[in-house]
mmCIF file of C-alpha atoms in Angstrom:
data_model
loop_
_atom_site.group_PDB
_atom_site.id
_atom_site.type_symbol
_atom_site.label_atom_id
_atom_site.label_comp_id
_atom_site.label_asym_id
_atom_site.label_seq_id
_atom_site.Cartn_x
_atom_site.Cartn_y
_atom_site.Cartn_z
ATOM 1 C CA UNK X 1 0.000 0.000 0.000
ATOM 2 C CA UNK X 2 1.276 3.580 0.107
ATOM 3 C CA UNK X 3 1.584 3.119 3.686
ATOM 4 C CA UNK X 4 4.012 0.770 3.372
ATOM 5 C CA UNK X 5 5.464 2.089 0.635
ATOM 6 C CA UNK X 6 6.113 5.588 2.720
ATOM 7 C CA UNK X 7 7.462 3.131 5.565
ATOM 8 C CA UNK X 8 9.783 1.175 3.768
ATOM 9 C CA UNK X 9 11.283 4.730 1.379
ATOM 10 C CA UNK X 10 11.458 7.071 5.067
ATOM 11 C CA UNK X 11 12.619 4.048 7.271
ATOM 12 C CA UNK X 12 14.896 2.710 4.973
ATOM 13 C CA UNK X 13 16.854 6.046 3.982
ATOM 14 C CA UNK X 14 17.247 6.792 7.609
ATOM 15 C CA UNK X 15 18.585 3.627 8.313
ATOM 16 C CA UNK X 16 20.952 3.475 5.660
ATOM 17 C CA UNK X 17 22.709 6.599 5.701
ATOM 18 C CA UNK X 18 22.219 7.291 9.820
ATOM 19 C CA UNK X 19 26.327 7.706 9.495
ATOM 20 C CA UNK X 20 25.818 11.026 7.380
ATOM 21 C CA UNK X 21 22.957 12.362 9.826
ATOM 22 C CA UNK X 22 20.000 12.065 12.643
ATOM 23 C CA UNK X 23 18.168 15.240 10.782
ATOM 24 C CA UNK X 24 14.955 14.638 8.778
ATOM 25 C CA UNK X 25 12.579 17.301 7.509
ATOM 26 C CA UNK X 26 8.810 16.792 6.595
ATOM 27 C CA UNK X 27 5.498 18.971 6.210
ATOM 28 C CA UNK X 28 3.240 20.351 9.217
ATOM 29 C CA UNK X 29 0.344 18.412 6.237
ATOM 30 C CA UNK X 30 1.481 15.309 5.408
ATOM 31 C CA UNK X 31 -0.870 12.131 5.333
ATOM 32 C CA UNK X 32 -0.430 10.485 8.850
ATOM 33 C CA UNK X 33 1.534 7.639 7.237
ATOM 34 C CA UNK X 34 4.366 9.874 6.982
ATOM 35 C CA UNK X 35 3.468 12.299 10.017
ATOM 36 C CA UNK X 36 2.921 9.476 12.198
ATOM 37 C CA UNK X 37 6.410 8.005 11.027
ATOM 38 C CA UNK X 38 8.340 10.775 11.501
ATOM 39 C CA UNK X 39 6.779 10.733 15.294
ATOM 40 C CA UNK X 40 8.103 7.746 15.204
ATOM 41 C CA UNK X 41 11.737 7.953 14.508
ATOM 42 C CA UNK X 42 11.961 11.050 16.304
ATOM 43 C CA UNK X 43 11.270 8.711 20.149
ATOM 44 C CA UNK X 44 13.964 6.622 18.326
ATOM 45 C CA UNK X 45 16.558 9.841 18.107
ATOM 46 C CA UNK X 46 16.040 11.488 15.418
ATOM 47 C CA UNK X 47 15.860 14.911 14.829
ATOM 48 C CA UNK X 48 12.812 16.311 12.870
ATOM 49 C CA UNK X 49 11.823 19.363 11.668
ATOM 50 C CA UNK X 50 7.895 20.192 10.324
ATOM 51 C CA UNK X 51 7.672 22.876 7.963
ATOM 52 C CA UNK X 52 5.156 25.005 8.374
ATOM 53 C CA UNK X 53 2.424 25.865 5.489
ATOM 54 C CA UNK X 54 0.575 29.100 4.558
ATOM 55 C CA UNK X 55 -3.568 29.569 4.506
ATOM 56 C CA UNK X 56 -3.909 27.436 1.214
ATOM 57 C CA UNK X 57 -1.394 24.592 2.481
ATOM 58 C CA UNK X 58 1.651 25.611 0.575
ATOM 59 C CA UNK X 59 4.802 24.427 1.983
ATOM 60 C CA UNK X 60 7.310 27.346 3.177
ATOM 61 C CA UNK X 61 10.132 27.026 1.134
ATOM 62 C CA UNK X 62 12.193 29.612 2.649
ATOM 63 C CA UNK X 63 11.575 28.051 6.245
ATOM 64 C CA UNK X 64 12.144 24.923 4.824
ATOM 65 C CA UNK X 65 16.317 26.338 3.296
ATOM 66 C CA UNK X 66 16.565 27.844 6.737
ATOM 67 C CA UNK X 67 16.091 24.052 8.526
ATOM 68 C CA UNK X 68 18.864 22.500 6.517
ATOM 69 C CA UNK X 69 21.281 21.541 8.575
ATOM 70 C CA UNK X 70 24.560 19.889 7.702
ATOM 71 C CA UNK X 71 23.429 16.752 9.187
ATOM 72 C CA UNK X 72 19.961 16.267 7.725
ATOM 73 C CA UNK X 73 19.773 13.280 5.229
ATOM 74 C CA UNK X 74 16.293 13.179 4.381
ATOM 75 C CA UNK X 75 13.072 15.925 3.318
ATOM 76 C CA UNK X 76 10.005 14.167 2.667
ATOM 77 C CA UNK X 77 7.136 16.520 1.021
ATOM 78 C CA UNK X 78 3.942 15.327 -0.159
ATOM 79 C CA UNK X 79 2.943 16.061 -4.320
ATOM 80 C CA UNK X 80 -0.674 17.176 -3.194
ATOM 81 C CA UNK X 81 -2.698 17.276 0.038
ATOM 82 C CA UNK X 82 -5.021 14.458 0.528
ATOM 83 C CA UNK X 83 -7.588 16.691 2.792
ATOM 84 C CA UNK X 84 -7.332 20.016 0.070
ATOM 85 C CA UNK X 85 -5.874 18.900 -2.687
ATOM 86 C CA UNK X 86 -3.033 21.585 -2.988
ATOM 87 C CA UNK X 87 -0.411 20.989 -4.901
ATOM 88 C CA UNK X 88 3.312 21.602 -3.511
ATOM 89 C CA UNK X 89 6.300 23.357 -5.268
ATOM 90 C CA UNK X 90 7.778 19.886 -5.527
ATOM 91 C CA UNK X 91 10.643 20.473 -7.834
ATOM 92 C CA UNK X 92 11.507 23.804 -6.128
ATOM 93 C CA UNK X 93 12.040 21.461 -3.141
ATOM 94 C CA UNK X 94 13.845 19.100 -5.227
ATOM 95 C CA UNK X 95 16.551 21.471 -6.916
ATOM 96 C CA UNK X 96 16.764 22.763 -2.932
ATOM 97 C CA UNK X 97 17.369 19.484 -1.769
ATOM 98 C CA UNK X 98 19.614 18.533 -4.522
ATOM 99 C CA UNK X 99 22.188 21.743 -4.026
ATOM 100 C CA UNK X 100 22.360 20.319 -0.351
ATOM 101 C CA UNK X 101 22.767 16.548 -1.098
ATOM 102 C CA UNK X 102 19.637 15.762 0.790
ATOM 103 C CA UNK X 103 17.515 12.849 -0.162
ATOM 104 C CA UNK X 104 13.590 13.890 -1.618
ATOM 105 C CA UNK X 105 11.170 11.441 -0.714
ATOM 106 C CA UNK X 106 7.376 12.133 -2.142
ATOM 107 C CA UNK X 107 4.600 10.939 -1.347
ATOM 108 C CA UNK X 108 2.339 11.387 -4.665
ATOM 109 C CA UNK X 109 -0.578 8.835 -3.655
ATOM 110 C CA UNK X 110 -2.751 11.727 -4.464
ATOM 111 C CA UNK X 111 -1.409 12.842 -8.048
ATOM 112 C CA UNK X 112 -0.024 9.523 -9.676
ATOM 113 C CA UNK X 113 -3.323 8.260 -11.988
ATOM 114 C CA UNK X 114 -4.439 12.064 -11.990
ATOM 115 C CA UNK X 115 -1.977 14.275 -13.056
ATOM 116 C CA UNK X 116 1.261 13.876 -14.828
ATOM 117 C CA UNK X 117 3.811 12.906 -12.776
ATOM 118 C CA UNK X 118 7.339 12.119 -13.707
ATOM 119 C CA UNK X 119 9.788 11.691 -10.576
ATOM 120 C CA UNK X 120 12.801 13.075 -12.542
ATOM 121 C CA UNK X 121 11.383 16.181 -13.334
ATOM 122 C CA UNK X 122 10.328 16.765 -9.849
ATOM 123 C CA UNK X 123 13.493 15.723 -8.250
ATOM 124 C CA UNK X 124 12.372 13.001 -6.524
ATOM 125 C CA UNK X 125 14.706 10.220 -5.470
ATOM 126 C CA UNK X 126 11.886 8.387 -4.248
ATOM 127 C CA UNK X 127 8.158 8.501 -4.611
ATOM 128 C CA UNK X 128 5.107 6.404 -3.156
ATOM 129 C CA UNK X 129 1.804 6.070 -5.121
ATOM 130 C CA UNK X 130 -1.313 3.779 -4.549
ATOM 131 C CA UNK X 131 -3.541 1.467 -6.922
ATOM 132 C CA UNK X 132 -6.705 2.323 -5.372
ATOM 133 C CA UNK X 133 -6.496 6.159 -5.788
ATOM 134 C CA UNK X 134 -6.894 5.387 -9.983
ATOM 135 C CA UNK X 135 -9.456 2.832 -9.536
ATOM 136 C CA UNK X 136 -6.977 -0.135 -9.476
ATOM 137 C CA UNK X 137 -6.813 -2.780 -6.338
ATOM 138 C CA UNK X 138 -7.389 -2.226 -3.180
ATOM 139 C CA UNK X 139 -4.011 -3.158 -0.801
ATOM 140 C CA UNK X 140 -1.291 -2.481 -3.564
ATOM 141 C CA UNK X 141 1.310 0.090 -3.831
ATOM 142 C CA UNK X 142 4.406 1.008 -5.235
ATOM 143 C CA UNK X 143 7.528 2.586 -4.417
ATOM 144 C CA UNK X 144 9.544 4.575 -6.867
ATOM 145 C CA UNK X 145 13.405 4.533 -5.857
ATOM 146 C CA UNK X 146 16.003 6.451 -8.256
ATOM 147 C CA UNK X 147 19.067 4.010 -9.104
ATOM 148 C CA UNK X 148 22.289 4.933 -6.587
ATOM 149 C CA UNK X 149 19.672 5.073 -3.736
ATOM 150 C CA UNK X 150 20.383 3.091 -0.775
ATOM 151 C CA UNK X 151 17.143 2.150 1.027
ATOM 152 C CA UNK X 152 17.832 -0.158 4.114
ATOM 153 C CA UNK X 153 15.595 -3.247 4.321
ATOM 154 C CA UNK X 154 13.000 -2.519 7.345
ATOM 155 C CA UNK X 155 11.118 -6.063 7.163
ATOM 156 C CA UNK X 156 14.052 -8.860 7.551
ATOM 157 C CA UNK X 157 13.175 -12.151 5.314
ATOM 158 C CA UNK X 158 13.456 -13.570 1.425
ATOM 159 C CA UNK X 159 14.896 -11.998 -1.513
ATOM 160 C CA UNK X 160 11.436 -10.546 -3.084
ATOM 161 C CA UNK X 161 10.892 -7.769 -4.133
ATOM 162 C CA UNK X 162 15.192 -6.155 -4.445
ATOM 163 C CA UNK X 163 15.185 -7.666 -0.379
ATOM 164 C CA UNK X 164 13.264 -4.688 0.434
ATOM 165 C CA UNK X 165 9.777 -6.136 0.967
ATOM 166 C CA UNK X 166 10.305 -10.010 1.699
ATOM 167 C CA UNK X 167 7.022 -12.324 1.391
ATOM 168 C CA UNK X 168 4.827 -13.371 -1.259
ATOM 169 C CA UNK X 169 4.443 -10.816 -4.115
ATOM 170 C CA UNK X 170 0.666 -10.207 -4.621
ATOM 171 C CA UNK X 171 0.836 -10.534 -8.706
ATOM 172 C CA UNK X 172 -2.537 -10.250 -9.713
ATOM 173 C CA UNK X 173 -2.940 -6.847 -7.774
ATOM 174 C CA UNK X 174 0.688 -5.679 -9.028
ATOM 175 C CA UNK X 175 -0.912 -6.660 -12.509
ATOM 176 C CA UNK X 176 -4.032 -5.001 -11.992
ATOM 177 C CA UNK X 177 -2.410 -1.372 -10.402
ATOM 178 C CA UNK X 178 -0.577 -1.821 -13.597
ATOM 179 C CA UNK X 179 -3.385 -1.632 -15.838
ATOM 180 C CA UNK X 180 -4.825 0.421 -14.037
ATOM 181 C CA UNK X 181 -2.182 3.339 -14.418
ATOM 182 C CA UNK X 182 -2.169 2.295 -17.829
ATOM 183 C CA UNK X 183 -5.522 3.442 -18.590
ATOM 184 C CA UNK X 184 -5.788 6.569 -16.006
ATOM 185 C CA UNK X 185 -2.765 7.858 -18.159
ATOM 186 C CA UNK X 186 -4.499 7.196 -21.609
ATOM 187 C CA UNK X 187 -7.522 9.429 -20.432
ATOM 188 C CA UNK X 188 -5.224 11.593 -18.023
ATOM 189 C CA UNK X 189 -5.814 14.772 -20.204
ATOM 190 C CA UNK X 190 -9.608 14.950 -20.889
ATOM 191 C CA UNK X 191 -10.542 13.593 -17.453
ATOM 192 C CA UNK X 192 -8.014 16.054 -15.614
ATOM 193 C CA UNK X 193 -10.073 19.052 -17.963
ATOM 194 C CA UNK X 194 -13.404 17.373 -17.125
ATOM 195 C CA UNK X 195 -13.157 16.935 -13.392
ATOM 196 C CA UNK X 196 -11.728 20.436 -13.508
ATOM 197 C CA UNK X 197 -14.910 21.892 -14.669
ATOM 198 C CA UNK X 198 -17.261 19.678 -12.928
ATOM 199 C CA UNK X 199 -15.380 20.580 -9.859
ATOM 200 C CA UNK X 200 -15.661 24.582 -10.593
ATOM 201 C CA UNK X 201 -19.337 24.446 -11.089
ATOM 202 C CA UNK X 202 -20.008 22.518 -8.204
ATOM 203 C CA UNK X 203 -18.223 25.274 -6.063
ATOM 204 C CA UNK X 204 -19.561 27.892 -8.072
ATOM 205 C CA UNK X 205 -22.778 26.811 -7.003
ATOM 206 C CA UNK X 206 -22.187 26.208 -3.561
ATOM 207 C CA UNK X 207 -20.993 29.917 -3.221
ATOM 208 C CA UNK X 208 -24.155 31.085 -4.665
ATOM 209 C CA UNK X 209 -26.958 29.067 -2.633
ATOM 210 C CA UNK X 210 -25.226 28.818 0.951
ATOM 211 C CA UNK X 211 -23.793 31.973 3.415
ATOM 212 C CA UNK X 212 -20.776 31.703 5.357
ATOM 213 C CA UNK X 213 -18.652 29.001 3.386
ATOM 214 C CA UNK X 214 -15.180 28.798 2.741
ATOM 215 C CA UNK X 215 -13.185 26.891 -0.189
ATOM 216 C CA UNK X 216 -10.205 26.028 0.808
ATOM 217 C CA UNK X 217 -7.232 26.753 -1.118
ATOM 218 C CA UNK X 218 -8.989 27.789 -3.885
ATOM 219 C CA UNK X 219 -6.516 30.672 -4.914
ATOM 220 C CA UNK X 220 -4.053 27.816 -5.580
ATOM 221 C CA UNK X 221 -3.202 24.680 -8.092
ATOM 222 C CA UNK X 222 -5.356 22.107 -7.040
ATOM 223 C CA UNK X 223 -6.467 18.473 -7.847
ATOM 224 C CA UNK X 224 -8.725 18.876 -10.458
ATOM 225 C CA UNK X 225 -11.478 16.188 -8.701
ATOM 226 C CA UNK X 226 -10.522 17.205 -4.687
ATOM 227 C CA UNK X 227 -12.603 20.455 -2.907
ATOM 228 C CA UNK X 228 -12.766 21.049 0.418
ATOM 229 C CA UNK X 229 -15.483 23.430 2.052
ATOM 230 C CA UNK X 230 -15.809 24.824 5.462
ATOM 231 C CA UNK X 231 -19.413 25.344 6.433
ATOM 232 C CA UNK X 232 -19.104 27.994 9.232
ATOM 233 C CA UNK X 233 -21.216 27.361 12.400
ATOM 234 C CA UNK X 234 -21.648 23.538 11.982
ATOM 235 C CA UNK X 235 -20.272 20.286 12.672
ATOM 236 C CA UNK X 236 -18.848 18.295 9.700
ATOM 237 C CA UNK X 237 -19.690 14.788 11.177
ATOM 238 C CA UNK X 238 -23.663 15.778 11.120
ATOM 239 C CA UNK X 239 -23.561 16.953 7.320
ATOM 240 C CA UNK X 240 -21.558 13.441 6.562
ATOM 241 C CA UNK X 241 -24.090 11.601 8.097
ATOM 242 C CA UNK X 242 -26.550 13.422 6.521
ATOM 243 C CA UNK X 243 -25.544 13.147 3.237
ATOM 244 C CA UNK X 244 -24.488 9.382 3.737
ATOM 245 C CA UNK X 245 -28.308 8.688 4.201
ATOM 246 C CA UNK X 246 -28.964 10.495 1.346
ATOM 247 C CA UNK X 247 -26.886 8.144 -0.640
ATOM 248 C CA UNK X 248 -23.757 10.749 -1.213
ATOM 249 C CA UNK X 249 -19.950 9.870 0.121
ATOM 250 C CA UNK X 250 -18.269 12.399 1.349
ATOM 251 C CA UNK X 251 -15.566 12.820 4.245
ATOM 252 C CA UNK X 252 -14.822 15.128 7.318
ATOM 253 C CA UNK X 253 -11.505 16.202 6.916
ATOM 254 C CA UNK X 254 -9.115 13.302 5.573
ATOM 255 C CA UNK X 255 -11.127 9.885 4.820
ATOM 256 C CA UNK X 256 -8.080 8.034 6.807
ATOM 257 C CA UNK X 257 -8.912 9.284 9.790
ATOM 258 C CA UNK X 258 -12.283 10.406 9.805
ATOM 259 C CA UNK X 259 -13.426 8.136 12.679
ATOM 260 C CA UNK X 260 -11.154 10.374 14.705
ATOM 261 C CA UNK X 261 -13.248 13.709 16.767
ATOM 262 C CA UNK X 262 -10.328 15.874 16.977
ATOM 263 C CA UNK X 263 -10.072 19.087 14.292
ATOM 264 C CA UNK X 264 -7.801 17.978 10.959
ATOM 265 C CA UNK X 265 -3.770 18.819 11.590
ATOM 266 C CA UNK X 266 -4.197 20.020 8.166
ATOM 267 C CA UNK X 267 -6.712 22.119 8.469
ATOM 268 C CA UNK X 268 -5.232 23.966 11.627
ATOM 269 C CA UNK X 269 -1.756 24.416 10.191
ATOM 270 C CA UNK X 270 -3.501 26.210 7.298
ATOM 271 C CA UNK X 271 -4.353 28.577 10.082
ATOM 272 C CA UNK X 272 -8.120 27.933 10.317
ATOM 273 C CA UNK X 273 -9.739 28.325 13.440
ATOM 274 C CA UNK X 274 -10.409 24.862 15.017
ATOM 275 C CA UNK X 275 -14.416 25.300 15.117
ATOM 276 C CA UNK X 276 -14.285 26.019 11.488
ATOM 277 C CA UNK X 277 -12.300 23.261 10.949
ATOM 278 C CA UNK X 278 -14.785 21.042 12.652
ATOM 279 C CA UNK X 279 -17.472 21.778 9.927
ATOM 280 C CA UNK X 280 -15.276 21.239 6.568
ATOM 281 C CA UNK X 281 -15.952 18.504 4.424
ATOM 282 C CA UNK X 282 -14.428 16.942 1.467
ATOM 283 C CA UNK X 283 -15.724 16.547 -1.528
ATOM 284 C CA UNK X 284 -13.771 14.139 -4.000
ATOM 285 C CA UNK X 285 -15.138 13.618 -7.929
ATOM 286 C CA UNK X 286 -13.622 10.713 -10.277
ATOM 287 C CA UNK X 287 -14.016 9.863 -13.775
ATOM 288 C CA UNK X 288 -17.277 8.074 -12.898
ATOM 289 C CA UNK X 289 -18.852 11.363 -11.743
ATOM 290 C CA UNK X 290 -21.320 12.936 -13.475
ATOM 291 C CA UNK X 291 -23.290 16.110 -13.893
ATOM 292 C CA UNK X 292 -26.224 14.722 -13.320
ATOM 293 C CA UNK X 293 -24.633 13.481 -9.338
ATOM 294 C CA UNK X 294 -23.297 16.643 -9.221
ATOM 295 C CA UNK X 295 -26.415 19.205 -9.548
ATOM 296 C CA UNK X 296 -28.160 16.171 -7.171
ATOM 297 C CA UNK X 297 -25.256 16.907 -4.523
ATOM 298 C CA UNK X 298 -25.757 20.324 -4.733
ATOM 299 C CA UNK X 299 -29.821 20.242 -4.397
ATOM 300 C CA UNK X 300 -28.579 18.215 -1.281
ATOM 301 C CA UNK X 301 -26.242 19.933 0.202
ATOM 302 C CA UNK X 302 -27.915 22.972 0.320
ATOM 303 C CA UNK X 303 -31.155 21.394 1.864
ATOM 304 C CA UNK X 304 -28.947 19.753 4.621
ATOM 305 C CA UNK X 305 -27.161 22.599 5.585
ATOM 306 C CA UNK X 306 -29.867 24.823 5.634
ATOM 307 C CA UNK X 307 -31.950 22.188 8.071
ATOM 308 C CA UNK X 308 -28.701 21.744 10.094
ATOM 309 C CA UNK X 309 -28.323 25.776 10.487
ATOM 310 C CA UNK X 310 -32.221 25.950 11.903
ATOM 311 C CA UNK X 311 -30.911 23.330 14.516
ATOM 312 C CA UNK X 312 -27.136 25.384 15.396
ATOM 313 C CA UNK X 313 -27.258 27.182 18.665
ATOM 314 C CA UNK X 314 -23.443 28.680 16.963
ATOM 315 C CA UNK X 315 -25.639 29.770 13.933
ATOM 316 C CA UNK X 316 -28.495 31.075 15.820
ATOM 317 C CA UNK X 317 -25.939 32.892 17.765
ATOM 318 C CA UNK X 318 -24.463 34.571 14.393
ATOM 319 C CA UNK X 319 -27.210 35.373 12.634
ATOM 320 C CA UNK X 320 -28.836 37.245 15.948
#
């Protein structure tokens, strides 16, 4: 999975050039299978650094040249957010890391299948991406590692897999990701033009029927199928649920952890105010979305949060 994938490209780089360093750098936004990593090596000794981001999740690149030290070995910088779907100066981080002879790991689970994505020209001497996120298997994964890399093995066992991921290789879902890929990057151009629009309209909608919304990081690049709204003055889990009855998926804040009740890291780091951040939800279209689900999420959406407002002591308290 990209999980592992993020596991086995972080862990292994620290472990195999620990004699160079103990410093790693990451993003205040990354997807909690790097966050939660980095947490992790740092109670084993290492040093890391988060870099914060600015109101539409944009990595600072000049905080991130000041945290270079001589001893850090490692940044790891995601292509896009998962929760907003901003995309990150990626090979402005590359040629930076590059100058310093620090390693670029990226985590592109969200762009690979969706936009074009070619780890050269991003600088990228390792990058994770995911079957399922372009409608391929469920469970598979796959780990991008330029040659002259040394990646440590992390899970001790066979040869399979270059050593670095000993056990049974799962071919049928390494066959099927392949295909997969294969046919996300045949349509790659329409659908990224498509989504795009549908995406635009939907928001431009949404602006015009409902007070008090925000779209988050709108001013910037985004994923052309990813939009995240804050809802002012209500709780995202009660519009989920809503909608979920009404037959539309949706998720509060990232769909990995959105069994969890406290306010998205991304979110917060973006600077938005933690009861705001409670009432976002994201909205994510594919290329099986179509206009017709759109305008029917839209009729929806406004109903819900229109009921859900009558019901908000926070919005009765606004609109006094």
């Amino acid at each position: 999975s990209g999980t592992e994938g993020d596991n086995i490209a972080v862990r292994g780089v620290v472990k195999a050039y620990k004699n160079r360093g103990n410093h790693i750098i990451t993003s205040a936004i990354e997807h909690p299978a790097i966050r939660n990593t980095y947490k992790d090596l740092a109670l084993d000794g290492m040093e890391v650094t988060f870099i914060p981001v600015d109101k539409n999740g944009i990595v600072d690149v000049e905080q991130l040249k000041a945290a270079i030290r001589p001893e850090t070995i490692l940044i790891s910088v995601m292509h896009a957010n998962n929760e907003v779907g901003s995309i990150e100066p990626i090979k402005e981080i590359g040629e930076i890391a590059k100058k310093n002879r620090i390693l670029l790991h990226v985590d592109a689970v969200q762009t690979v299948g969706k936009i074009p994505v070619y780890p050269k020209e991003l600088g990228a001497d390792l990058l994770t991406f995911s079957g399922h996120k372009f409608h391929g298997p469920k469970g598979i994964g796959g780990l991008y590692i330029r040659q002259g890399v040394r990646v440590a093995r992390t899970v001790t066992g066979g040869g399979q897999e270059k050593k670095l991921r000993p056990g049974t290789t799962n071919t049928p879902a390494v066959v099927g990701m392949a295909k997969a890929l294969e046919m996300a990057c045949e349509s790659m151009e329409v659908e990224m033009i498509r989504e795009s629009q549908l995406r635009d309209y939907f928001e431009s909608e949404i602006l015009k029927r409902i007070p008090e919304i925000v779209i988050n990081a709108k001013n910037v690049e985004r994923l052309p199928g990813t939009s995240s709204i804050t809802f002012k003055y209500l709780e995202g889990e009660s519009i989920l649920l809503s909608l979920s009855y009404l037959g539309i998926a949706v998720s509060s804040g990232s769909a990995c952890s959105s069994d969890e009740l406290q306010a998205s890291h991304v979110l917060l780091a973006m600077g938005i105010e933690p009861e705001f951040a409670h009432g976002t939800i994201r909205f994510s279209l594919g290329k099986y979305n179509t206009k017709e689900e759109i305008d029917y999420t839209i009729e929806q959406v406004v109903k819900v949060v229109e009921k859900l407002r009558i019901l908000s002591p926070l919005w009765n308290e606004y609109t006094k």
